[in-house]
PDB file of C-alpha atoms in Angstrom:
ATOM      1  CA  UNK A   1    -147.354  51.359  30.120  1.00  0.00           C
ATOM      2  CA  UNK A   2    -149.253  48.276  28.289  1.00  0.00           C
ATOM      3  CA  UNK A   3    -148.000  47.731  24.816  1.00  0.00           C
ATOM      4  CA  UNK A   4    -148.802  44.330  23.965  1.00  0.00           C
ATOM      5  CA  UNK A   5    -152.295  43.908  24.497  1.00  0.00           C
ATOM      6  CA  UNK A   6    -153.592  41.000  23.199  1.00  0.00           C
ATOM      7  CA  UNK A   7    -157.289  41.969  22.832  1.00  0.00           C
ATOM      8  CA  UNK A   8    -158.971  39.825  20.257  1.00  0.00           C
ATOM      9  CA  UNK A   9    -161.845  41.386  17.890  1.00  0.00           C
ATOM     10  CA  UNK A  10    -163.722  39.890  14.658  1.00  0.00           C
ATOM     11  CA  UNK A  11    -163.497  42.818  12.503  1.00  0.00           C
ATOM     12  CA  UNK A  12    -165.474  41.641   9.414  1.00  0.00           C
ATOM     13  CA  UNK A  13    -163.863  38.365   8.082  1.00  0.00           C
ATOM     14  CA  UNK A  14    -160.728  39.204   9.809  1.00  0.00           C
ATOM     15  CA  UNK A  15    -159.212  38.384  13.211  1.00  0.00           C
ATOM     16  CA  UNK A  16    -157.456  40.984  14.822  1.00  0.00           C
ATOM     17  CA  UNK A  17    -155.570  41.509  17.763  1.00  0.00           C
ATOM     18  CA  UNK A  18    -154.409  44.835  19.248  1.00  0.00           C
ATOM     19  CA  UNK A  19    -150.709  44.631  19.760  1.00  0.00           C
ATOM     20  CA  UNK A  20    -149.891  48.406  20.587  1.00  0.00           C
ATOM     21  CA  UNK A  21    -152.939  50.831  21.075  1.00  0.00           C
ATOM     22  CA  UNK A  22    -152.791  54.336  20.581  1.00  0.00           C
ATOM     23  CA  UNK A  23    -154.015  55.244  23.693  1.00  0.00           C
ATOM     24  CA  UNK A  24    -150.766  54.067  25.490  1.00  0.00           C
ATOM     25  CA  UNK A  25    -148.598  56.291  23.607  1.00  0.00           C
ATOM     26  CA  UNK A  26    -147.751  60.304  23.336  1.00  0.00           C
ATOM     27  CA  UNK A  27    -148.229  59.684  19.480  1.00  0.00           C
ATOM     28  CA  UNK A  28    -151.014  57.507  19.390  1.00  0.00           C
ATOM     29  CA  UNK A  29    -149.648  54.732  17.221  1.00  0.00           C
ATOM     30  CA  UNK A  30    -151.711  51.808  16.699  1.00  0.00           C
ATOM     31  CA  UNK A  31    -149.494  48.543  16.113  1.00  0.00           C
ATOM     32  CA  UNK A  32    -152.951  45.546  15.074  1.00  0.00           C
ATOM     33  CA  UNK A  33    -152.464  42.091  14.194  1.00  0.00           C
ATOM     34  CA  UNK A  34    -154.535  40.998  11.075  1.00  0.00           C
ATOM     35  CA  UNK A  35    -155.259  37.365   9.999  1.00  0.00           C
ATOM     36  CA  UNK A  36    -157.599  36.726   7.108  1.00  0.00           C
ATOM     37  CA  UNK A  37    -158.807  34.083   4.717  1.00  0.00           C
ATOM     38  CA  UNK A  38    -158.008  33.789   1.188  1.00  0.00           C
ATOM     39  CA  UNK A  39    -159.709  36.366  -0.816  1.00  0.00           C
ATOM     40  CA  UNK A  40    -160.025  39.320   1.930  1.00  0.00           C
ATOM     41  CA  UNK A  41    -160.314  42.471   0.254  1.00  0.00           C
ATOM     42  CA  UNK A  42    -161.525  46.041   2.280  1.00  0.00           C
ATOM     43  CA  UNK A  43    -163.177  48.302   0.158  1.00  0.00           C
ATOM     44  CA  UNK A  44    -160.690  50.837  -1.933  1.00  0.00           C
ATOM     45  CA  UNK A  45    -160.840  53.620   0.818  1.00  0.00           C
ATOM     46  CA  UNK A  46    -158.687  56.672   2.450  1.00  0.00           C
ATOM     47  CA  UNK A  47    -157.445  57.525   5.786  1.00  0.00           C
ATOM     48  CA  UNK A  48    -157.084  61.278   6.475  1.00  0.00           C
ATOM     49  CA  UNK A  49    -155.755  61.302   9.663  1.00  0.00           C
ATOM     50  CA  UNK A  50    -153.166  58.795   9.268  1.00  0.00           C
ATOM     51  CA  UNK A  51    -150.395  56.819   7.570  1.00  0.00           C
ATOM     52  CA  UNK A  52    -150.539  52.915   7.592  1.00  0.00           C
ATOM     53  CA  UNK A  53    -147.926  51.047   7.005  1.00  0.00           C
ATOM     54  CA  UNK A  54    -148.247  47.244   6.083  1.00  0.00           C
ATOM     55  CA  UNK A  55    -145.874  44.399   7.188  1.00  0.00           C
ATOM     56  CA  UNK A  56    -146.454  41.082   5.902  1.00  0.00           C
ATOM     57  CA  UNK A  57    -145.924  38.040   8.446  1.00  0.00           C
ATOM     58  CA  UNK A  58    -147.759  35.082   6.431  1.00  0.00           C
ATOM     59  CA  UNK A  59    -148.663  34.986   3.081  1.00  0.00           C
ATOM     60  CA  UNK A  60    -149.101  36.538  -0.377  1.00  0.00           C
ATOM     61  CA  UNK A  61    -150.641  40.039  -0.650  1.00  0.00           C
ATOM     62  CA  UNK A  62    -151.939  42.200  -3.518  1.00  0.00           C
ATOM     63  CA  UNK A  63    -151.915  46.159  -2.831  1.00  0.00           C
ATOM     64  CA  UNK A  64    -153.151  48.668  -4.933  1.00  0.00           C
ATOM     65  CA  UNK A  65    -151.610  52.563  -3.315  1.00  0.00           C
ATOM     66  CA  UNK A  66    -153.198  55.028  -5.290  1.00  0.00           C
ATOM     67  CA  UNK A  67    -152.363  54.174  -9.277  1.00  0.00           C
ATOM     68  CA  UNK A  68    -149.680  51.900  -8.385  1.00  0.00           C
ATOM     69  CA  UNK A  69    -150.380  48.034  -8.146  1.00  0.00           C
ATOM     70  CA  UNK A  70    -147.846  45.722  -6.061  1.00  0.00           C
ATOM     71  CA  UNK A  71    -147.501  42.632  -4.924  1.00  0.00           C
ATOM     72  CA  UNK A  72    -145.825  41.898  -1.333  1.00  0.00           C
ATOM     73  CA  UNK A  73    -144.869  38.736   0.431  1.00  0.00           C
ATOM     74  CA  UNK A  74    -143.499  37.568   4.342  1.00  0.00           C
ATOM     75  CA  UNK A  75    -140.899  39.961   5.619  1.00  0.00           C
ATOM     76  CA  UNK A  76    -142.106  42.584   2.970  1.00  0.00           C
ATOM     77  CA  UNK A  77    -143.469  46.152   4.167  1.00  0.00           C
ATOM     78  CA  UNK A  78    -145.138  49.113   2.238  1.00  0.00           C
ATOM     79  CA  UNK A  79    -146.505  52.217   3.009  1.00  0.00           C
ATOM     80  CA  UNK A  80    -150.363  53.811   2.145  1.00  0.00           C
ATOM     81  CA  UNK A  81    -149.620  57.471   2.846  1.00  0.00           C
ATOM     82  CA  UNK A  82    -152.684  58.926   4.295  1.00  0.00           C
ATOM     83  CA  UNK A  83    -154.982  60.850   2.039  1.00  0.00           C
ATOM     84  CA  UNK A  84    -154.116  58.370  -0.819  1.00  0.00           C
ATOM     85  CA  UNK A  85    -156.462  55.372  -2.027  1.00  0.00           C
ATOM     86  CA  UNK A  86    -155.233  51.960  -1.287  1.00  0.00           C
ATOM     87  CA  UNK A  87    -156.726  48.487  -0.379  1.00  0.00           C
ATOM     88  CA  UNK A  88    -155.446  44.961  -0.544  1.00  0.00           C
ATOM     89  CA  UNK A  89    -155.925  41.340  -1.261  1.00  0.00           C
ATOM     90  CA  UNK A  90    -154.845  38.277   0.436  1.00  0.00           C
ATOM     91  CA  UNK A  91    -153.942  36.271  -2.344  1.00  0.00           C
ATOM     92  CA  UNK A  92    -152.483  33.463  -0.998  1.00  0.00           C
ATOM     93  CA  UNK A  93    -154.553  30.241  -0.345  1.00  0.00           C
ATOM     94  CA  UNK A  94    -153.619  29.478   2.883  1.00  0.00           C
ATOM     95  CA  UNK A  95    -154.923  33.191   4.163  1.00  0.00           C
ATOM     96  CA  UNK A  96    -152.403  35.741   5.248  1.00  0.00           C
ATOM     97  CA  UNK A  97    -151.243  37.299   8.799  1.00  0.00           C
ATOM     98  CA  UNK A  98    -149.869  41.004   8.678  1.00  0.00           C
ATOM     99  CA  UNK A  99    -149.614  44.359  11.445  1.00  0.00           C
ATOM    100  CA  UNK A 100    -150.896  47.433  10.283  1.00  0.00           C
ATOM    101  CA  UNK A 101    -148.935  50.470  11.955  1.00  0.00           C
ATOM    102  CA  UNK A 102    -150.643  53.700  12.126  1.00  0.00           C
ATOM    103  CA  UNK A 103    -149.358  57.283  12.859  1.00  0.00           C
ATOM    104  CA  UNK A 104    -152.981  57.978  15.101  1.00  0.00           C
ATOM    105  CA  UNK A 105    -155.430  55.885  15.956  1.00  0.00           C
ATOM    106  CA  UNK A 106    -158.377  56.550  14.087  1.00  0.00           C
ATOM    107  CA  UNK A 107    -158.257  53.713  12.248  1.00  0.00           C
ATOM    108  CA  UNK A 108    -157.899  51.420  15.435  1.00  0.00           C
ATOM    109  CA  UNK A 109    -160.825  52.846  17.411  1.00  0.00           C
ATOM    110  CA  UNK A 110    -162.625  52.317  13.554  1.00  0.00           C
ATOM    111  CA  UNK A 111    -162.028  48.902  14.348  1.00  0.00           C
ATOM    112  CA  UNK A 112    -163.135  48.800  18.099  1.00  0.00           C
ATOM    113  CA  UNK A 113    -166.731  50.095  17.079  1.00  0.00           C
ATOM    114  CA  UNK A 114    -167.076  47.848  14.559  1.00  0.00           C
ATOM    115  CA  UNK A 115    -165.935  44.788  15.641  1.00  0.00           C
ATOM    116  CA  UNK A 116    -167.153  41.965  17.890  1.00  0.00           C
ATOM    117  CA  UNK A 117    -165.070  40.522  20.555  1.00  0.00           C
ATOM    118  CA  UNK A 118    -163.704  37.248  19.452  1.00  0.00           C
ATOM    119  CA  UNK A 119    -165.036  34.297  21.426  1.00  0.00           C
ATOM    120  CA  UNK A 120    -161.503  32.485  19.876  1.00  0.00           C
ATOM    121  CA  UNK A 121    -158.455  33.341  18.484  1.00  0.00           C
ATOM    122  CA  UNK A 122    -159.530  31.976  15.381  1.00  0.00           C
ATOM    123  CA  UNK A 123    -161.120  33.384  12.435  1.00  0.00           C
ATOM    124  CA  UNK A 124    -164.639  33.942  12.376  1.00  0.00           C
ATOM    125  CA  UNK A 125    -167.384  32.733   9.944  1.00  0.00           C
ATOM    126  CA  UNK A 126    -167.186  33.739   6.964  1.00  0.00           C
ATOM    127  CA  UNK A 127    -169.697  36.429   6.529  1.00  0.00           C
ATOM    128  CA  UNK A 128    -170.851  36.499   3.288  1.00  0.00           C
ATOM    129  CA  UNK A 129    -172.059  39.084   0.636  1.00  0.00           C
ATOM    130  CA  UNK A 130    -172.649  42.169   2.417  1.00  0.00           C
ATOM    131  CA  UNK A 131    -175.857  43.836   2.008  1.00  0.00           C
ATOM    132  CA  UNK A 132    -176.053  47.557   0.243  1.00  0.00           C
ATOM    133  CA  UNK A 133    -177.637  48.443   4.175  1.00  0.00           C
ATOM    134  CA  UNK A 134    -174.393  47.149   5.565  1.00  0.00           C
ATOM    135  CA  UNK A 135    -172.058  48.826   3.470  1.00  0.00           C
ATOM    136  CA  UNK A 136    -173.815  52.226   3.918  1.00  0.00           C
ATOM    137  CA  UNK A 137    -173.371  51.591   7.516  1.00  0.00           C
ATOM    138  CA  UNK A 138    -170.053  50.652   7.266  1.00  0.00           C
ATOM    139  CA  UNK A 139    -169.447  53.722   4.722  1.00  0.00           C
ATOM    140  CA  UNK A 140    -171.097  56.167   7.352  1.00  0.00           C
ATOM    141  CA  UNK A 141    -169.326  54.707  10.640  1.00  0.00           C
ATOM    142  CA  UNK A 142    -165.997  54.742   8.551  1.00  0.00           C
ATOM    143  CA  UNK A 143    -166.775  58.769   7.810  1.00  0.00           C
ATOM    144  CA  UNK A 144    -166.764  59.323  12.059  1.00  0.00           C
ATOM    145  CA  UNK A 145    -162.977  57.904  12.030  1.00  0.00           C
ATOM    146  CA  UNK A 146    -161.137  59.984   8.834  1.00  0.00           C
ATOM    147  CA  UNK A 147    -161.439  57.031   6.678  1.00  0.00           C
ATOM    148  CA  UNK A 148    -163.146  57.637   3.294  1.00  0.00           C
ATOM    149  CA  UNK A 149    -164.758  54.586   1.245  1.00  0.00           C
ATOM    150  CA  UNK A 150    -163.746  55.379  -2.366  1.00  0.00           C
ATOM    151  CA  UNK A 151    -164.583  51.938  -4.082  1.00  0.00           C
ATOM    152  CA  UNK A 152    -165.039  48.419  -4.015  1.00  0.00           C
ATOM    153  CA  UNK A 153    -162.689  45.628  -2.696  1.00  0.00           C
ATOM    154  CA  UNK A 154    -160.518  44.261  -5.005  1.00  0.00           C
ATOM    155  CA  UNK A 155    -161.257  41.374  -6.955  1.00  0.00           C
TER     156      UNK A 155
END
Protein backbone atom coordinates (compact mmCIF):
# COMPACT_ATOMS: atom_id res chain seq x y z
CA UNK A 1 0.00 0.00 0.00
CA UNK A 2 1.40 3.70 -0.91
CA UNK A 3 1.20 6.02 2.00
CA UNK A 4 3.60 8.63 1.39
CA UNK A 5 2.87 10.00 -1.81
CA UNK A 6 4.51 12.94 -2.51
CA UNK A 7 2.20 14.43 -5.19
CA UNK A 8 2.62 18.15 -5.38
CA UNK A 9 -0.56 20.50 -6.18
CA UNK A 10 -0.99 24.51 -6.08
CA UNK A 11 -4.16 24.66 -4.30
CA UNK A 12 -4.86 28.45 -4.32
CA UNK A 13 -1.85 30.27 -2.67
CA UNK A 14 -0.88 27.15 -0.99
CA UNK A 15 1.50 24.28 -1.78
CA UNK A 16 0.39 21.04 -0.92
CA UNK A 17 1.58 17.71 -0.98
CA UNK A 18 -0.42 14.50 -0.45
CA UNK A 19 1.28 12.54 2.25
CA UNK A 20 -1.45 9.76 2.94
CA UNK A 21 -4.52 9.62 0.49
CA UNK A 22 -7.68 8.28 1.35
CA UNK A 23 -7.91 6.04 -1.29
CA UNK A 24 -5.11 3.77 0.19
CA UNK A 25 -6.88 3.17 3.31
CA UNK A 26 -10.16 1.11 4.67
CA UNK A 27 -11.05 4.54 6.38
CA UNK A 28 -10.19 6.89 3.88
CA UNK A 29 -7.98 9.22 5.86
CA UNK A 30 -6.35 11.93 4.09
CA UNK A 31 -2.88 12.91 5.81
CA UNK A 32 -1.86 16.67 3.19
CA UNK A 33 1.04 18.74 3.64
CA UNK A 34 0.22 22.56 3.57
CA UNK A 35 2.78 25.41 3.12
CA UNK A 36 1.54 28.96 2.77
CA UNK A 37 2.63 32.56 2.79
CA UNK A 38 2.03 35.01 5.40
CA UNK A 39 -1.49 36.09 5.48
CA UNK A 40 -3.29 32.75 4.05
CA UNK A 41 -6.69 32.67 5.17
CA UNK A 42 -9.59 30.00 3.50
CA UNK A 43 -12.85 31.29 3.65
CA UNK A 44 -14.84 30.56 7.18
CA UNK A 45 -16.42 27.23 5.87
CA UNK A 46 -17.77 23.58 7.09
CA UNK A 47 -16.98 20.09 6.33
CA UNK A 48 -19.90 17.64 6.72
CA UNK A 49 -18.40 14.61 6.00
CA UNK A 50 -15.39 14.92 8.01
CA UNK A 51 -13.21 15.89 10.97
CA UNK A 52 -9.85 17.78 10.34
CA UNK A 53 -7.46 17.92 12.56
CA UNK A 54 -4.56 20.56 12.33
CA UNK A 55 -0.85 19.99 13.27
CA UNK A 56 1.41 22.79 13.09
CA UNK A 57 5.09 22.06 11.69
CA UNK A 58 6.34 25.81 10.96
CA UNK A 59 5.01 28.80 12.10
CA UNK A 60 2.37 30.89 13.90
CA UNK A 61 -1.34 30.14 13.25
CA UNK A 62 -4.63 31.88 14.09
CA UNK A 63 -7.85 29.48 14.24
CA UNK A 64 -11.18 30.45 14.74
CA UNK A 65 -13.49 26.69 15.59
CA UNK A 66 -16.86 27.75 15.73
CA UNK A 67 -17.11 30.80 18.55
CA UNK A 68 -13.85 29.98 19.94
CA UNK A 69 -10.66 31.94 18.73
CA UNK A 70 -7.04 30.30 19.32
CA UNK A 71 -3.85 30.74 18.56
CA UNK A 72 -1.43 27.61 17.80
CA UNK A 73 2.25 27.33 17.17
CA UNK A 74 5.05 24.30 15.93
CA UNK A 75 4.32 21.03 17.63
CA UNK A 76 0.73 22.35 18.49
CA UNK A 77 -2.49 20.37 17.16
CA UNK A 78 -6.31 21.19 17.27
CA UNK A 79 -9.26 19.76 16.13
CA UNK A 80 -12.34 21.41 13.68
CA UNK A 81 -15.04 18.81 14.36
CA UNK A 82 -16.95 18.41 11.23
CA UNK A 83 -20.20 20.25 10.88
CA UNK A 84 -18.65 23.20 12.89
CA UNK A 85 -17.28 26.58 11.27
CA UNK A 86 -13.62 27.08 11.41
CA UNK A 87 -10.84 28.70 9.23
CA UNK A 88 -7.35 29.91 9.91
CA UNK A 89 -4.60 32.37 9.46
CA UNK A 90 -0.98 32.04 8.98
CA UNK A 91 0.20 34.69 11.03
CA UNK A 92 3.62 34.33 11.10
CA UNK A 93 5.89 36.29 8.62
CA UNK A 94 7.94 33.78 7.46
CA UNK A 95 4.64 31.65 6.16
CA UNK A 96 3.69 28.49 7.93
CA UNK A 97 3.91 24.54 7.06
CA UNK A 98 1.14 22.27 8.73
CA UNK A 99 -0.80 18.47 7.81
CA UNK A 100 -4.32 18.48 7.82
CA UNK A 101 -5.71 14.90 8.86
CA UNK A 102 -9.10 14.02 7.79
CA UNK A 103 -11.52 11.20 8.89
CA UNK A 104 -12.71 10.80 4.76
CA UNK A 105 -11.50 12.25 2.01
CA UNK A 106 -13.76 14.68 0.75
CA UNK A 107 -11.84 17.36 1.52
CA UNK A 108 -8.68 15.86 -0.28
CA UNK A 109 -10.34 15.01 -3.60
CA UNK A 110 -11.79 18.99 -2.95
CA UNK A 111 -8.34 19.73 -3.36
CA UNK A 112 -7.43 17.44 -6.39
CA UNK A 113 -10.20 19.22 -8.58
CA UNK A 114 -9.19 22.35 -7.73
CA UNK A 115 -5.75 22.45 -7.80
CA UNK A 116 -3.00 22.63 -10.43
CA UNK A 117 -0.11 20.35 -10.43
CA UNK A 118 2.88 22.11 -9.12
CA UNK A 119 5.62 22.60 -11.70
CA UNK A 120 7.98 23.04 -8.18
CA UNK A 121 7.89 22.32 -4.80
CA UNK A 122 7.68 25.80 -4.09
CA UNK A 123 4.91 28.08 -3.54
CA UNK A 124 3.12 29.45 -6.31
CA UNK A 125 2.39 33.10 -7.32
CA UNK A 126 0.61 34.80 -5.35
CA UNK A 127 -2.79 34.99 -6.80
CA UNK A 128 -4.33 37.94 -5.90
CA UNK A 129 -7.89 39.28 -5.05
CA UNK A 130 -10.21 36.74 -6.14
CA UNK A 131 -12.97 37.71 -8.31
CA UNK A 132 -16.86 37.38 -6.99
CA UNK A 133 -16.93 34.70 -10.38
CA UNK A 134 -14.17 32.79 -8.70
CA UNK A 135 -15.47 32.54 -5.39
CA UNK A 136 -18.93 31.39 -6.64
CA UNK A 137 -17.04 28.76 -8.39
CA UNK A 138 -15.09 27.89 -5.67
CA UNK A 139 -18.38 28.10 -3.34
CA UNK A 140 -20.26 25.70 -5.85
CA UNK A 141 -17.27 23.10 -6.46
CA UNK A 142 -16.76 23.16 -2.56
CA UNK A 143 -20.80 22.18 -2.26
CA UNK A 144 -19.90 18.69 -4.58
CA UNK A 145 -17.29 17.67 -1.66
CA UNK A 146 -19.48 18.29 1.92
CA UNK A 147 -17.71 21.45 2.51
CA UNK A 148 -19.96 24.50 3.11
CA UNK A 149 -18.56 28.22 2.56
CA UNK A 150 -20.05 30.12 5.53
CA UNK A 151 -17.92 33.42 5.37
CA UNK A 152 -14.99 35.24 4.50
CA UNK A 153 -11.27 34.49 5.31
CA UNK A 154 -10.04 35.91 8.21
CA UNK A 155 -8.42 39.08 8.34
Amino acid sequence: METKKMNGFWFLNTHVKIRTSGDDNADHISVLEHHAYHGDSPPLHIHHTEDEVFVVLEGEFRFVIGPNEHRLKAGETILAPKGIPHAYRVESQRGGRWLTITTNHDFENFVKATSRLAASDTLPEPLGPPSDEFKTALAKKSTEYNIEIVGPPLH
